[in-house]
Short mmCIF file of C-alpha atoms and ligand atoms in Angstrom, two decimals:
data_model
loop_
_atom_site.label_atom_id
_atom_site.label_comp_id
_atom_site.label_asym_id
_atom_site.label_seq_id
_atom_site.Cartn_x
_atom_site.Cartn_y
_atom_site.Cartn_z
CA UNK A 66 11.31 36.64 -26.10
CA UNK A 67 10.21 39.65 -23.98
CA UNK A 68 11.29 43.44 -24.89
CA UNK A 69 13.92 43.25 -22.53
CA UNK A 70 15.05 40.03 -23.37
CA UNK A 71 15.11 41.23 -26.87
CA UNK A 72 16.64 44.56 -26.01
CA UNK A 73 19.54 43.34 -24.13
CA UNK A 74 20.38 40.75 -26.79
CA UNK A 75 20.79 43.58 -29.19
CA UNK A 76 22.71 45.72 -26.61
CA UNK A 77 24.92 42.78 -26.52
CA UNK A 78 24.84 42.54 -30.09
CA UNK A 79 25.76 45.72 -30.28
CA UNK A 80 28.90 45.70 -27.68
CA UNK A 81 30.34 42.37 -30.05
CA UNK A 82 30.39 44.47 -32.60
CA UNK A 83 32.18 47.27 -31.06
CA UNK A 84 34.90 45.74 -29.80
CA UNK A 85 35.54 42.88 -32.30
CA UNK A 86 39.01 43.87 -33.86
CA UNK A 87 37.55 41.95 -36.98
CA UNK A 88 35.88 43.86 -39.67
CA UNK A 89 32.63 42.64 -39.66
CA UNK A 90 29.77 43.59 -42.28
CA UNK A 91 25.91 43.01 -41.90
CA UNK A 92 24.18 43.14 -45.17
CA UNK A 93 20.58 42.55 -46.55
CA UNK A 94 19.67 38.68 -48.33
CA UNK A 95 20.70 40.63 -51.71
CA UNK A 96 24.50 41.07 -49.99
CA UNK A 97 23.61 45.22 -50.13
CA UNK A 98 25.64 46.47 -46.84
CA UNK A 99 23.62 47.70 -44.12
CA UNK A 100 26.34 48.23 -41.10
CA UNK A 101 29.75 47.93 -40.34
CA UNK A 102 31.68 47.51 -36.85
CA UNK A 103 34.17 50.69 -36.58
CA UNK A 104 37.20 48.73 -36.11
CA UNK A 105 35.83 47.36 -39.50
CA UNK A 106 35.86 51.08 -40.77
CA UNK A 107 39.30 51.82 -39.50
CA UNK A 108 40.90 48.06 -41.38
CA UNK A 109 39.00 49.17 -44.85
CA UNK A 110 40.44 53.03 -44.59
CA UNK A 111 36.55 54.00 -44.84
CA UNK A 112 36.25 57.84 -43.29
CA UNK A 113 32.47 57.85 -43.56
CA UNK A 114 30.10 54.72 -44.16
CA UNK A 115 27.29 56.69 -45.82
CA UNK A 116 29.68 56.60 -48.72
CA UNK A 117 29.05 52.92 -48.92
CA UNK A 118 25.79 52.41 -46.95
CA UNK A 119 23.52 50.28 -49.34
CA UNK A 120 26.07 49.99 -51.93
CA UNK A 121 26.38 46.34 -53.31
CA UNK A 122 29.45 44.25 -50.98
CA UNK A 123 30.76 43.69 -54.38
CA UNK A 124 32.02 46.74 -54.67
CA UNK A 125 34.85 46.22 -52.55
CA UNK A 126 36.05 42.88 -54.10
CA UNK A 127 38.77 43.00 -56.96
CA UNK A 128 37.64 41.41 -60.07
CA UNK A 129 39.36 38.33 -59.48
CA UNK A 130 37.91 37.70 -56.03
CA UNK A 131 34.70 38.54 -57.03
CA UNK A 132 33.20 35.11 -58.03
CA UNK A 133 34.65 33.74 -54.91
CA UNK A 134 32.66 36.15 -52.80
CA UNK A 135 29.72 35.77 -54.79
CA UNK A 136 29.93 32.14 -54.28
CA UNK A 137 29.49 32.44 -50.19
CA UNK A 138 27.02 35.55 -51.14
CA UNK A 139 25.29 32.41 -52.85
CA UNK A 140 25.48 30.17 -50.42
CA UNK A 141 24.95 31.89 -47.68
CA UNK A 142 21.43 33.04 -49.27
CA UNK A 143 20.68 29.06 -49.13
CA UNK A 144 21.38 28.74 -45.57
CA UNK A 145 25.17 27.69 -45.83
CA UNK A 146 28.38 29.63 -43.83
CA UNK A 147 31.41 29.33 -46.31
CA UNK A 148 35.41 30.46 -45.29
CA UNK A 149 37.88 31.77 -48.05
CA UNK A 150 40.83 34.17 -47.66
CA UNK A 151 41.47 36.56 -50.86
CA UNK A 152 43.13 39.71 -51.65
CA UNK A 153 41.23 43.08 -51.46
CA UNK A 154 42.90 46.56 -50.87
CA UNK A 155 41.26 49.26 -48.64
CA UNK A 156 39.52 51.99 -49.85
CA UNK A 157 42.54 54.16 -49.83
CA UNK A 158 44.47 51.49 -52.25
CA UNK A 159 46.55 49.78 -49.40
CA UNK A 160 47.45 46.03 -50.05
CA UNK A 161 45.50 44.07 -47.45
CA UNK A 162 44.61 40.00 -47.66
CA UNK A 163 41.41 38.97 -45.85
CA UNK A 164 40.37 35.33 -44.15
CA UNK A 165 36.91 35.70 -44.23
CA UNK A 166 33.27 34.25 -43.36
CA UNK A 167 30.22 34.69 -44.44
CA UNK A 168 27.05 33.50 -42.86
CA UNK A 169 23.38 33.72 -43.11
CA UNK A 170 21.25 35.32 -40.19
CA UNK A 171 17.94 33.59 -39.75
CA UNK A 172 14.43 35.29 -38.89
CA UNK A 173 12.16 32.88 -36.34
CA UNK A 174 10.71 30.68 -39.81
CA UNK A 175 13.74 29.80 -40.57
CA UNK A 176 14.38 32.55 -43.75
CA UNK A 177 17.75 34.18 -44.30
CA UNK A 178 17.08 37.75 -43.92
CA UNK A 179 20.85 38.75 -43.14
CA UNK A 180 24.04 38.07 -44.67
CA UNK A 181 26.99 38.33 -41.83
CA UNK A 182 30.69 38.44 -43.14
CA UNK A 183 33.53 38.72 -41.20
CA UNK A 184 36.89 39.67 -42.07
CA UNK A 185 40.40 38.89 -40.56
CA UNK A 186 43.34 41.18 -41.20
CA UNK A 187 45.60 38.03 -42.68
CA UNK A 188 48.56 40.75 -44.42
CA UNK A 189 50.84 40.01 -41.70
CA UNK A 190 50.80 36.53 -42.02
CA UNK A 191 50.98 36.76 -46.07
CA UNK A 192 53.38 39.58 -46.27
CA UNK A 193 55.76 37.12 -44.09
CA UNK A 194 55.36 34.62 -46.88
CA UNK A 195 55.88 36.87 -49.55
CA UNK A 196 59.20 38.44 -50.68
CA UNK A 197 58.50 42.65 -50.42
CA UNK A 198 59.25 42.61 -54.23
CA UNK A 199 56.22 40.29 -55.06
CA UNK A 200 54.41 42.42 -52.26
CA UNK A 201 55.07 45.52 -54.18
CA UNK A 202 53.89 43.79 -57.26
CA UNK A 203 50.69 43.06 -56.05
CA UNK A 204 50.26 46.34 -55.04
CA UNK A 205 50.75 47.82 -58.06
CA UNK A 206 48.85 45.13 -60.24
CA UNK A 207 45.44 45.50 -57.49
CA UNK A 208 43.11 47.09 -59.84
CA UNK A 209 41.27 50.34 -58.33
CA UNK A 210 39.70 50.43 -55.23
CA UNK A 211 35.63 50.75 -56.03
CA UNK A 212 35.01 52.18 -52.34
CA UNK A 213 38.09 54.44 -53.34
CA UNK A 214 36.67 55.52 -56.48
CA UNK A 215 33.37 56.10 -54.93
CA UNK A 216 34.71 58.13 -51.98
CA UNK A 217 36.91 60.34 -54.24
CA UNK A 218 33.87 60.58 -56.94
CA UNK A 219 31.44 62.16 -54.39
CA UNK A 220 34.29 64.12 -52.46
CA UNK A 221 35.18 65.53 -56.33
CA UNK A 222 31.13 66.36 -56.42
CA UNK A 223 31.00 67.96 -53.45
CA UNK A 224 33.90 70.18 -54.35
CA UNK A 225 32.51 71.26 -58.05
CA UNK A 226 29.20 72.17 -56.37
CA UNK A 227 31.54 74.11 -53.77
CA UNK A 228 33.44 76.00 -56.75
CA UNK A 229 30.61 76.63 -58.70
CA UNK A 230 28.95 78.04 -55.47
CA UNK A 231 31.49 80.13 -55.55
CA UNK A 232 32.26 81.37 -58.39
CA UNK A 233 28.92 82.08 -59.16
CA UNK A 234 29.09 84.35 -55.64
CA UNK A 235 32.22 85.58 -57.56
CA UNK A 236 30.33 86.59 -60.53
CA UNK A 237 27.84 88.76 -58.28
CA UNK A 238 31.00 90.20 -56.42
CA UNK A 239 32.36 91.57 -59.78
CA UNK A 240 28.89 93.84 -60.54
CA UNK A 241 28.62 95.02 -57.28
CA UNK A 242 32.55 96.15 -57.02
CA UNK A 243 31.50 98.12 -60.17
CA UNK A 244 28.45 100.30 -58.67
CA UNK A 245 30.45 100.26 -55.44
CA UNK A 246 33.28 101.91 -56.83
CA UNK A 247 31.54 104.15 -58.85
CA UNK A 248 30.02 105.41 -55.52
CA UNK A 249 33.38 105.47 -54.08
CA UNK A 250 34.89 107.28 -56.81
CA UNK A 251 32.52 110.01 -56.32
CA UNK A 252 32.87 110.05 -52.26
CA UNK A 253 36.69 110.83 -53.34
CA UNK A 254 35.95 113.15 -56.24
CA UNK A 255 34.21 115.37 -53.33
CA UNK A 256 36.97 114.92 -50.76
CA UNK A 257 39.59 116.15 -53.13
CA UNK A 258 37.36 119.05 -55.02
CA UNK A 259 36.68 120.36 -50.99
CA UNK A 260 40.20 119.95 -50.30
CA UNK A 261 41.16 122.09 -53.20
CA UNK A 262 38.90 124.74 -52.21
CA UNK A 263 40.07 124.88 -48.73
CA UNK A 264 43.42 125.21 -50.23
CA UNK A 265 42.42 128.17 -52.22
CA UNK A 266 40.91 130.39 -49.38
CA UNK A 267 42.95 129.14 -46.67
CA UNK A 268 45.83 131.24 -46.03
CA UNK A 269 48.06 129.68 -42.85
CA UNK A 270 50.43 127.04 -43.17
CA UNK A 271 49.16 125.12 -40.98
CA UNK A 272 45.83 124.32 -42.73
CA UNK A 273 47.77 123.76 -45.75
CA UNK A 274 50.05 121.44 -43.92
CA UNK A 275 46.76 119.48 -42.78
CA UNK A 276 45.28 118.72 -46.65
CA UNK A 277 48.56 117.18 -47.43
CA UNK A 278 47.76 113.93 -45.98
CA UNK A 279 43.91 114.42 -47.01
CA UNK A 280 45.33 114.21 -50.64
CA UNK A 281 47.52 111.42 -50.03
CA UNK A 282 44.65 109.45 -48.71
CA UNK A 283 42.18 110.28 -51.39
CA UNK A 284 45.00 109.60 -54.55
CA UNK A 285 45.76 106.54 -52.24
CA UNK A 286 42.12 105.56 -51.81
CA UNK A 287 41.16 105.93 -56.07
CA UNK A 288 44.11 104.08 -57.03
CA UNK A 289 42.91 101.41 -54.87
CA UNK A 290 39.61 101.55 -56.34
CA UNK A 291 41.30 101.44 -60.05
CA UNK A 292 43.04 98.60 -58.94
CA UNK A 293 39.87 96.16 -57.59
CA UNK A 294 37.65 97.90 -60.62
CA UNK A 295 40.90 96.20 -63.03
CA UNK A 296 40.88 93.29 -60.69
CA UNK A 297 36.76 92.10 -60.95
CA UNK A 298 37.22 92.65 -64.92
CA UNK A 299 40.08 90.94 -65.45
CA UNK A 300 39.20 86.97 -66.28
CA UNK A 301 40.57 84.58 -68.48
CA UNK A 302 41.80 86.36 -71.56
CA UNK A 303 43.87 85.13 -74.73
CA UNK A 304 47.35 85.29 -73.80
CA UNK A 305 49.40 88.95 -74.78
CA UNK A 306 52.66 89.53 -74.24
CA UNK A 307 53.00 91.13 -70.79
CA UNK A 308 55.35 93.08 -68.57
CA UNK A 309 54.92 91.21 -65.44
CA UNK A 310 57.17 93.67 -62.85
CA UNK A 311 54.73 96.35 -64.16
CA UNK A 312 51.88 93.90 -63.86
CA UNK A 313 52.99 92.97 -60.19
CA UNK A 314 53.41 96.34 -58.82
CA UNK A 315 50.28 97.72 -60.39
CA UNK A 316 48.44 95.14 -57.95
CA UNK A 317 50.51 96.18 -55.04
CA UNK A 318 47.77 98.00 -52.89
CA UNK A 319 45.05 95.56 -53.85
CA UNK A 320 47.76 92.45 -52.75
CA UNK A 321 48.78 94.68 -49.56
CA UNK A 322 44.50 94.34 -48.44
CA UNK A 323 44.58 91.18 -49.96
CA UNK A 324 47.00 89.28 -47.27
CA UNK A 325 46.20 91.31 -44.43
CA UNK A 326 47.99 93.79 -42.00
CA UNK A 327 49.53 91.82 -39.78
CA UNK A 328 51.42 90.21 -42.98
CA UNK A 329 54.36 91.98 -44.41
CA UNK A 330 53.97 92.27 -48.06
CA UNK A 331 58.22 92.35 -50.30
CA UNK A 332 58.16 93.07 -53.88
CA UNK A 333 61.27 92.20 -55.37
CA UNK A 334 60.57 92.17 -59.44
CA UNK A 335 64.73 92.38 -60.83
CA UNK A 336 65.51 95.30 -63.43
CA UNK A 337 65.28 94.70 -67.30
CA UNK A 338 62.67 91.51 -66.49
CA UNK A 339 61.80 89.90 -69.77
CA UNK A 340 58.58 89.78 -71.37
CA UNK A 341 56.45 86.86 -70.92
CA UNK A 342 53.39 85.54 -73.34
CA UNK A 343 50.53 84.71 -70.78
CA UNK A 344 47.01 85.42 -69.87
CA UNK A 345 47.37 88.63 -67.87
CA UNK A 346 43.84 87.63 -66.16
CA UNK A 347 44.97 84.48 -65.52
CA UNK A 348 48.37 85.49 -64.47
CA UNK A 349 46.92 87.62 -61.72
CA UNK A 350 44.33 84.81 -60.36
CA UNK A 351 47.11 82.06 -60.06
CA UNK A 352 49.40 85.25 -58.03
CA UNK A 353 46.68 85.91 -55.95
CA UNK A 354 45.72 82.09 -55.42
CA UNK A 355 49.44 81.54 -54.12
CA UNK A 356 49.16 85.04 -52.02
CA UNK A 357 45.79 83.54 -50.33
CA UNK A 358 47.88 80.52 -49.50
CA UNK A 359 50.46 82.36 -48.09
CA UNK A 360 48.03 84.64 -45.99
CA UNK A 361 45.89 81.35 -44.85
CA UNK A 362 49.54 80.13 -43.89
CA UNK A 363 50.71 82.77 -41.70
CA UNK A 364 47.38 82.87 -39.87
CA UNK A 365 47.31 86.88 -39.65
CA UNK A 366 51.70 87.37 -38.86
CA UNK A 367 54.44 86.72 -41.23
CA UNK A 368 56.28 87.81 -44.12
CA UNK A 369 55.38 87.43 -48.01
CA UNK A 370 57.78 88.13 -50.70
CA UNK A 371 56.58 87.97 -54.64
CA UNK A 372 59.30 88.00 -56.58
CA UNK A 373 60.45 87.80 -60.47
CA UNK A 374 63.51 87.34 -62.07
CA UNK A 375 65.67 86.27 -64.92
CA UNK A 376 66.68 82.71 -65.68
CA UNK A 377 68.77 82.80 -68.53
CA UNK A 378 69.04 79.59 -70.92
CA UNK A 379 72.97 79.16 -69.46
CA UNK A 380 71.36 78.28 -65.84
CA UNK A 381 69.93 74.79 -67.97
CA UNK A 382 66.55 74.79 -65.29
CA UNK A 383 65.83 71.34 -64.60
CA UNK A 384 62.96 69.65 -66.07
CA UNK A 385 62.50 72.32 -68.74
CA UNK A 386 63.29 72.63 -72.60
CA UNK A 387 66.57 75.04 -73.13
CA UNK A 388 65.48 78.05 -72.76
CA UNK A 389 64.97 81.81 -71.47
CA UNK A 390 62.63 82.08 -68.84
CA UNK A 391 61.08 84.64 -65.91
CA UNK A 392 60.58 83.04 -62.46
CA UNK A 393 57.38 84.24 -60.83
CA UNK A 394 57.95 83.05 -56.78
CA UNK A 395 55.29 83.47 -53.76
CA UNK A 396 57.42 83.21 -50.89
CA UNK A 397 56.15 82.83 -47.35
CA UNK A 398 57.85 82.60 -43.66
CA UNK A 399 54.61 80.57 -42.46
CA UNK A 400 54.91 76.89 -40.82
CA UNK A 401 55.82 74.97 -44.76
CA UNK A 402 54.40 71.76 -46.72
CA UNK A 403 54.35 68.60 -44.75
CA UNK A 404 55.51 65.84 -47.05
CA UNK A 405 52.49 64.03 -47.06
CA UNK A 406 51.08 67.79 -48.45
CA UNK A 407 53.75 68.59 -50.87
CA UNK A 408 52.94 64.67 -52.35
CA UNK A 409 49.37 65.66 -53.65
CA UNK A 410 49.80 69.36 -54.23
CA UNK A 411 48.66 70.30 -57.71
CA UNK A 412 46.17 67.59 -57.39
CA UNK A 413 42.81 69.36 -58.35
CA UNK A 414 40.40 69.54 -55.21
CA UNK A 415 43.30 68.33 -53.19
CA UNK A 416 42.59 70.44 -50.01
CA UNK A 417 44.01 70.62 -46.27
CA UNK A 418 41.45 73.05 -45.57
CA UNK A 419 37.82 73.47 -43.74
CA UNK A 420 34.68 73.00 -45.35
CA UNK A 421 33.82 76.24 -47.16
CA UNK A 422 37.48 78.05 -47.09
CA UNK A 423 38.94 76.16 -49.80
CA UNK A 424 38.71 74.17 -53.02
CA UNK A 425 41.66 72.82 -53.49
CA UNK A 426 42.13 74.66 -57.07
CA UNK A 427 44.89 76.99 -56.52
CA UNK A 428 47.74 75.33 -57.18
CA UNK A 429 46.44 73.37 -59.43
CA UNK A 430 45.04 76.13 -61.49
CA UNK A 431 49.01 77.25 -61.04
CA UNK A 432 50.15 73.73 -63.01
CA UNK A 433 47.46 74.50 -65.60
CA UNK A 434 48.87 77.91 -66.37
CA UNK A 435 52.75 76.64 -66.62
CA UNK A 436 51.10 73.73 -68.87
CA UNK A 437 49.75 76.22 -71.17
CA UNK A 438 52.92 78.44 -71.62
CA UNK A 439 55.36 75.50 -72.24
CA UNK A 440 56.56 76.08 -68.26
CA UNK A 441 57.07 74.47 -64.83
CA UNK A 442 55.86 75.02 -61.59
CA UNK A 443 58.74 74.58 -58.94
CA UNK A 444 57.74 74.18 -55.30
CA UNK A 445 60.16 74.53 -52.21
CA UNK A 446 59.10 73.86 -48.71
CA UNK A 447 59.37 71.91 -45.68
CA UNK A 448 57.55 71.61 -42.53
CA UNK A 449 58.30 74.53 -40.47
CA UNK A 450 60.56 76.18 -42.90
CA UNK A 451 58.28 78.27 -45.18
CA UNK A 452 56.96 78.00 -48.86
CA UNK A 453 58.09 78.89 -52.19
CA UNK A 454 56.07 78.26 -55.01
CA UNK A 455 57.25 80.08 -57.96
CA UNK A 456 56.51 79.62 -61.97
CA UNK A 457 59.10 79.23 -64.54
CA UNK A 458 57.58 81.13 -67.79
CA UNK A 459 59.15 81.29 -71.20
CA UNK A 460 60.71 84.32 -72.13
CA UNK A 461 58.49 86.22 -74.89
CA UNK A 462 59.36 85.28 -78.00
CA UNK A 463 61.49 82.44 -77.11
CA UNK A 464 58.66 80.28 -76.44
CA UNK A 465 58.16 79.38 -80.76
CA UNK A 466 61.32 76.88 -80.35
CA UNK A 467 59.20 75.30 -77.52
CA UNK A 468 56.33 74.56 -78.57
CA UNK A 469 57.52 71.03 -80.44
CA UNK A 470 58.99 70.00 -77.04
CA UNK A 471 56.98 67.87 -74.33
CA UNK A 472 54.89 69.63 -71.79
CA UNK A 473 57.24 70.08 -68.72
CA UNK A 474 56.92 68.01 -65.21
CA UNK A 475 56.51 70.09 -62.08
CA UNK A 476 59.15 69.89 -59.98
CA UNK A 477 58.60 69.63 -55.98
CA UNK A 478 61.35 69.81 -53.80
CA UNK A 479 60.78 69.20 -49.96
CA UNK A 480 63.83 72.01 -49.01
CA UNK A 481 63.83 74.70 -46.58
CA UNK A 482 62.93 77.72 -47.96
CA UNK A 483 63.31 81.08 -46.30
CA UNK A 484 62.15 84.84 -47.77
CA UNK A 485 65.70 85.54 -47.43
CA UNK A 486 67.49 83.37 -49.53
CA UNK A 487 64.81 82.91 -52.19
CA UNK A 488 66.01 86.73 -52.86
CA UNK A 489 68.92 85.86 -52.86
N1 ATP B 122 52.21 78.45 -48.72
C1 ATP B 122 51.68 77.36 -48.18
N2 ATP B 122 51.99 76.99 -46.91
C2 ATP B 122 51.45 75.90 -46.35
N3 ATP B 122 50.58 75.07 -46.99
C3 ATP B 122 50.23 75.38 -48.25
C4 ATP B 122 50.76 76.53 -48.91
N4 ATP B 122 50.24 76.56 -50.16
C5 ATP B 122 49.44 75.51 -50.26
N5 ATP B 122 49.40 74.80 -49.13
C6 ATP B 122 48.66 73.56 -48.87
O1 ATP B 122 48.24 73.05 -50.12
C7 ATP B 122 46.83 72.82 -50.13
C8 ATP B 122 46.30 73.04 -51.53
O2 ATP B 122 46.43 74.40 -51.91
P1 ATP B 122 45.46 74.96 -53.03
O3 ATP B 122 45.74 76.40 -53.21
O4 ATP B 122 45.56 74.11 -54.24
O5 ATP B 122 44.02 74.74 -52.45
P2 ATP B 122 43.33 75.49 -51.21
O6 ATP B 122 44.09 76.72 -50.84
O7 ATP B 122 43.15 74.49 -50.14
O8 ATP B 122 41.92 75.87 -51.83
P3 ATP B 122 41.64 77.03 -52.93
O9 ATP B 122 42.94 77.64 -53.31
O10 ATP B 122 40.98 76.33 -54.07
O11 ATP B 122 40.72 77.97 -52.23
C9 ATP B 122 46.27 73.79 -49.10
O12 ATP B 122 45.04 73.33 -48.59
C10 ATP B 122 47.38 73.81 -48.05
O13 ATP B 122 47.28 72.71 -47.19
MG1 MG B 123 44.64 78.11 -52.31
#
């Protein structure tokens, strides 16, 4: 065969493959997969092939089909095509059944140096036979998904590497807000020990007037600085039992640069709040975690409510033991939870984000926290309607009668939720 020949043979190799609505698979004599036709990709719920470039084709068999496919592996390897249709989900779990092919590829000598399968979508067809009962039951009784498991396993890899990126990054962060402080502090020490002066030899009004808003700024400016030198020590502590309306508004400047001007920040904590027993450190991460969400949310224009109030053991919350407890809420105006979101949130590494802006660890690390104290997480949203996420924490002191009880569910509700009537 000339190049040409041989080049437009594999050009029209190349255009069969393409726009075969089969899922076809090309592996090496030891049935390791080489390629696979996109349509191919798209039936198998694959997102990206190097995930299962080389991998063994066994992979994607259930155990039960297994020996069938290693059969035609088998005889393929000898030089015979065998047909068989079996059961195999996609790599995202969905029920799929298969009629499918396998076939050896020949070199010029006559050696099988490929193994060509291909696969026809036959659910239809089954699923028509089958009541949706026994369909379901199938479903459920398909054993894992190995592409699945893969996929998630590296995705899960890729995402610990990302968090320990960046909490290492974190770590840095925390000494260098110390020295930078420090600096600041003394930038401010000098504004307000000049301003004093002027005050003492100046004798008009009017450049007395003038330092008043010089000493706003510069009380302004080293409470802000307390507040992020508090905020890089704080970490995960033992929990104490805390005064969380105190603990709120003593992050109020730091929260009010955290989410941006654009976003309008509400602090609503109720009067005569309750102590709660928690990790103050840890308290303040998951408030700030649901804060970034908000801010990412709103995209730079919104409102933002945190809020805490009394739920008294007559109000019987749903899902939780008897009991006192103080509801923590982040409240945003932004665009809500799609369904499909609010399914998997709390899922750790579950993440709608880009590359680089976000772990998926937030909420989660908000379940963990309501796990530890004996609470709930409850989450209100719907798509266009705004988010509520807010933590139900047992009242201090109440929490001893708890502690036999079974660790809470979370509860997600897919509601409207608006800054306005979760102050209500
Ligand atoms: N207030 C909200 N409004 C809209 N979507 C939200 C809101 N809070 C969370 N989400 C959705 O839930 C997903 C998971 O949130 P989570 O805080 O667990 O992780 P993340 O923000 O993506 O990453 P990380 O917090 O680890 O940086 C987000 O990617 C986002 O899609
Ligand atoms: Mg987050």
């Amino acid at each position: 065969m000339t190049d040409d020949c041989h080049q437009t043979s594999a050009n029209l190799v190349r255009a069969l493959l393409t726009v075969s609505t089969d899922c076809l698979k090309l592996m090496d004599a030891d049935g390791r997969l080489l390629e696979m036709n996109p349509c191919g990709l798209k039936l198998m719920e694959i997102e990206d092939f190097s995930t299962v470039r080389d991998q063994p084709s066994t992979i994607f068999w259930p155990e039960e089909t297994q020996p069938t496919f290693l059969d035609a592996l088998h005889r393929a390897r000898n030089g015979l095509a065998s047909s068989f249709s079996a059961f195999c989900p996609t790599a995202k779990g969905d029920a799929r059944w298969w009629d499918v092919t396998v076939l050896p590829i020949f070199n010029a000598r006559g050696e099988v140096v490929w193994i060509f399968a291909a696969l026809r979508d036959a659910t239809h067809a089954q699923m028509s036979e089958k009541s949706p009962r026994d369909t379901i039951k199938d479903k459920e009784e398909a054993p894992p998904p190995m592409v699945a498991r893969l996929e998630s396993e590296s995705l899960r890899l890729q995402a610990v590497r990302a968090q320990i990126g960046h909490a290492e990054k974190l770590r840095l962060l925390g000494q260098f807000v110390g020295s930078v402080v420090h600096d600041i502090n003394n930038v401010l020490s000098s504004m307000s020990g000049a301003a004093r002066l002027i005050r003492r030899v100046a004798a008009d009004e009017r450049t007395l007037d003038i330092l008043n808003p010089v000493d706003q700024a510069v009380s302004k400016g080293a409470r802000l600085v307390r507040q992020l030198l508090d905020f890089s020590r704080t970490g995960p502590s033992e929990p104490e039992v805390l005064e969380v309306a105190m603990a709120i508004k003593g992050d109020a400047d730091l929260m009010r640069h955290f989410i941006g001007h654009g976003v309008q920040l509400e602090l609503n904590c109720e009067d005569g709040l309750w102590p709660i027993l928690v990790s103050p450190g840890e308290l303040q991460s998951v408030i700030f975690n649901l804060l970034g969400n908000a801010r990412d949310a709103l995209d730079g224009e919104g409102r933002v409510e945190v809020s805490a109030r009394n739920r008294p053991s007559v109000e019987r919350l749903r899902g939780l033991p008897a009991g006192d407890y103080v509801e923590i809420a982040v409240t945003d105006n932004g665009p809500g939870i799609t369904p499909e979101v609010l399914a998997r949130l709390g899922e750790p590494f579950f993440t709608t984000k880009a590359k680089g802006k976000g772990t998926g660890l937030g909420v989660h690390s908000a379940f963990e926290l309501a796990k530890a104290c004996r609470g709930m997480i409850e989450i209100n949203s719907a798509s266009g309607m705004g988010a509520r996420i807010s933590l139900h924490l047992p009242r201090a002191g109440a929490a001893g009668d708890m502690m036999a009880a079974a660790a809470p569910q979370p509860t997600v509700q897919a509601v409207p939720t608006t800054i306005e009537n979760a102050s209500a």
